[in-house]
Amino acid sequence: MTSGPGTSSSQPTAPAHATRSTGRLVVLVSGTGSNLAALLAAHEDPAFGGRVVAVVADRPDIKALEIAHAAGVPTAVVALRDFEDRAAWDRALTEAVAVFSPDLVVLAGFMKLVGKPFLDRFENRIVNTHPALLPSFPGAHGVRDALAYGVTVSGCSVIVVDGGIDAGPILAQEAVPVLPDDDESSLHERIKVVERALLVDVVGRIARDGLTVEGHRARIG
């Protein structure tokens, strides 16, 4: 586990600059950081209501960390390979995020399931996106599965994360038409564009108005 640029500590450190007391966002990443970049662009507007105070990754040397560093946002890396088992990794990830006292945790292309310690600590404060219209086509291959089924409309969903696989309460969805010549790559790229905008909209509304979860229903405000 490593902290932000220019440090050698094995533990993440909280940001030194002042941040708002509400609307604190911690973003979890695994790859290119396109969703992170969209959130960072949005948080520059005070009207957005929230601010990214930290970025936590499950592997080093990814583009998303470069984006965070360029924006001056503190980072931590909690790589599964550095721990003796998944349970130890789950606990370390939980503590790394807790350092930054998030009001909301945003999974932005984070490619691992979070475990029970994480879910318990941040219950009903974790959101994620999925490239399909849930509850149809959950799992890692939502776009591929939708195409294989022959749907004419796909899309994306923003959900509250629970203990299931893409099974949490749905916060927002947006449809994306499937074109006759679409393959998995072309459809996924068009979904990603819509997904980024939807995630930014939902996160901003939660930061401004709050989130209420009752059973399997969630509402903003």
XYZ file of C-alpha atoms in Angstrom:
221
model
C 0.000 0.000 0.000
C 1.548 3.312 -1.033
C 0.546 6.903 -0.685
C 0.637 9.893 -2.991
C 3.459 11.152 -5.198
C 6.676 12.152 -3.513
C 6.119 10.067 -0.386
C 7.659 6.807 0.765
C 5.254 5.971 3.565
C 3.510 2.617 3.431
C 0.363 4.231 4.831
C -1.918 6.731 3.058
C -2.047 10.195 4.514
C -5.017 12.513 4.711
C -4.949 15.613 2.492
C -3.144 18.573 4.042
C -5.312 21.199 2.349
C -8.738 22.126 3.659
C -11.656 20.188 2.229
C -15.375 20.564 2.688
C -16.855 18.846 5.738
C -19.566 17.214 3.620
C -19.465 15.865 0.117
C -16.104 14.153 0.601
C -15.627 11.635 -2.213
C -13.122 8.785 -2.279
C -12.819 7.170 -5.708
C -11.635 3.576 -6.234
C -9.936 2.807 -9.556
C -8.270 -0.001 -11.473
C -7.484 1.319 -14.959
C -7.534 4.291 -17.287
C -9.427 6.650 -15.007
C -11.935 8.078 -17.488
C -14.684 8.177 -14.862
C -12.250 9.656 -12.347
C -11.276 12.381 -14.807
C -14.937 13.262 -15.296
C -15.487 13.509 -11.533
C -12.376 15.657 -11.095
C -13.552 18.007 -13.830
C -16.967 18.261 -12.172
C -15.652 18.893 -8.667
C -13.895 22.067 -9.800
C -17.336 23.681 -9.918
C -18.425 24.611 -6.359
C -22.019 23.983 -7.412
C -21.203 20.276 -7.846
C -21.453 19.842 -4.085
C -18.691 17.287 -3.577
C -14.944 16.999 -3.888
C -12.638 14.073 -4.600
C -10.380 13.955 -1.538
C -8.549 10.717 -2.359
C -8.111 8.023 -4.993
C -7.441 4.402 -4.000
C -6.261 1.823 -6.547
C -5.916 -1.949 -6.473
C -2.703 -1.864 -8.521
C 0.167 0.556 -9.124
C 1.301 2.182 -12.361
C -2.108 2.798 -13.892
C -3.300 5.839 -15.796
C -5.918 6.658 -13.154
C -3.178 7.281 -10.574
C -1.393 9.608 -12.993
C -4.637 11.566 -13.379
C -5.013 11.822 -9.607
C -1.409 12.925 -9.142
C -1.763 15.590 -11.833
C -4.827 16.920 -10.023
C -2.993 17.002 -6.679
C -5.286 14.402 -5.132
C -3.789 12.047 -2.507
C -3.613 8.391 -3.516
C -3.150 4.957 -2.001
C -2.474 1.591 -3.635
C -3.785 -1.565 -1.951
C -2.697 -4.443 -4.179
C -4.072 -7.911 -3.493
C -0.696 -9.488 -4.229
C 0.797 -7.694 -1.211
C -1.446 -9.525 1.278
C -1.522 -13.098 2.496
C -5.191 -13.576 1.643
C -8.303 -11.818 0.442
C -9.555 -11.170 3.978
C -6.387 -9.241 4.848
C -6.715 -7.250 1.632
C -10.342 -6.437 2.417
C -9.362 -5.069 5.812
C -6.484 -3.029 4.376
C -8.659 -1.548 1.642
C -11.253 -0.576 4.232
C -8.692 1.186 6.414
C -7.038 2.933 3.455
C -10.362 4.467 2.445
C -11.421 5.239 6.023
C -8.318 7.427 6.488
C -9.987 10.031 4.277
C -13.368 10.064 6.097
C -15.511 9.772 2.957
C -19.139 10.761 2.807
C -19.425 8.705 -0.384
C -17.230 6.025 -1.960
C -17.347 5.862 -5.745
C -16.239 2.711 -7.577
C -15.054 4.124 -10.901
C -13.927 1.185 -12.989
C -12.782 -0.679 -9.868
C -12.408 -4.292 -10.968
C -12.628 -6.134 -7.665
C -15.551 -6.958 -5.422
C -15.348 -5.255 -2.058
C -15.679 -7.495 0.972
C -17.818 -7.495 4.093
C -15.515 -5.263 6.183
C -15.743 -2.601 3.483
C -19.499 -2.962 3.072
C -20.045 -2.783 6.814
C -17.870 0.316 7.277
C -19.395 2.261 4.375
C -22.871 0.759 4.277
C -25.229 2.574 1.891
C -22.435 5.016 0.998
C -20.886 3.140 -1.941
C -21.973 3.636 -5.550
C -20.922 1.869 -8.724
C -21.755 1.854 -12.415
C -22.591 -1.098 -14.644
C -22.724 -1.160 -18.482
C -26.178 -2.726 -18.770
C -29.742 -2.042 -17.698
C -29.875 -3.954 -14.436
C -31.167 -6.299 -13.194
C -30.511 -7.742 -16.667
C -26.967 -8.827 -17.517
C -25.056 -8.386 -14.248
C -21.439 -9.449 -13.902
C -18.172 -8.762 -15.670
C -19.496 -9.265 -19.224
C -22.693 -7.233 -19.249
C -22.151 -5.771 -22.719
C -21.192 -9.114 -24.258
C -24.111 -10.886 -22.614
C -26.610 -8.265 -23.778
C -25.398 -8.546 -27.364
C -25.494 -12.332 -27.233
C -29.095 -12.183 -26.040
C -29.996 -9.996 -28.996
C -31.246 -6.875 -27.214
C -31.998 -3.804 -29.315
C -31.535 -1.422 -26.378
C -28.781 -1.605 -23.775
C -27.490 1.094 -21.461
C -25.972 1.706 -18.061
C -26.976 1.743 -14.410
C -25.708 3.498 -11.297
C -26.370 1.490 -8.156
C -25.758 1.433 -4.430
C -23.313 -1.385 -3.756
C -24.426 -4.248 -1.527
C -23.182 -7.795 -0.965
C -24.446 -9.105 -4.315
C -22.973 -8.878 -7.801
C -24.470 -5.744 -9.399
C -27.524 -6.427 -7.246
C -27.824 -3.266 -5.149
C -30.586 -0.660 -5.257
C -30.736 1.171 -8.579
C -30.213 4.944 -8.433
C -30.364 5.854 -12.127
C -30.330 4.272 -15.576
C -29.999 5.494 -19.132
C -30.676 3.621 -22.348
C -28.247 3.267 -25.261
C -29.537 1.855 -28.569
C -27.807 -1.164 -30.063
C -26.868 -0.500 -33.681
C -27.078 -3.246 -36.341
C -23.305 -3.368 -36.801
C -22.356 -3.116 -33.115
C -19.827 -5.456 -31.602
C -18.870 -5.592 -27.924
C -16.196 -2.916 -28.284
C -18.239 -0.367 -30.219
C -21.298 -0.724 -27.998
C -19.234 -0.545 -24.829
C -17.511 2.650 -25.971
C -20.851 4.360 -26.562
C -22.162 3.139 -23.225
C -19.064 4.503 -21.463
C -19.781 8.024 -22.707
C -23.300 7.914 -21.278
C -22.091 6.139 -18.135
C -19.579 8.885 -17.283
C -22.174 11.620 -17.531
C -24.712 9.629 -15.518
C -22.202 8.861 -12.762
C -21.185 12.513 -12.441
C -24.828 13.579 -12.291
C -25.747 11.001 -9.629
C -22.677 11.649 -7.461
C -23.251 15.392 -7.580
C -26.901 15.043 -6.610
C -25.995 12.740 -3.714
C -23.322 15.184 -2.529
C -25.814 18.052 -2.619
C -28.981 16.344 -1.429
C -28.011 13.148 0.388
C -28.904 9.489 -0.153
C -31.558 7.381 1.528
C -31.630 3.587 1.220
C -34.642 1.621 2.459
C -34.493 -2.083 1.733
C -33.946 -2.479 -1.977
C -34.996 1.048 -2.837
C -32.763 4.101 -2.877
C -33.523 7.744 -3.449
C -31.503 10.916 -3.653
C -32.639 13.731 -1.416
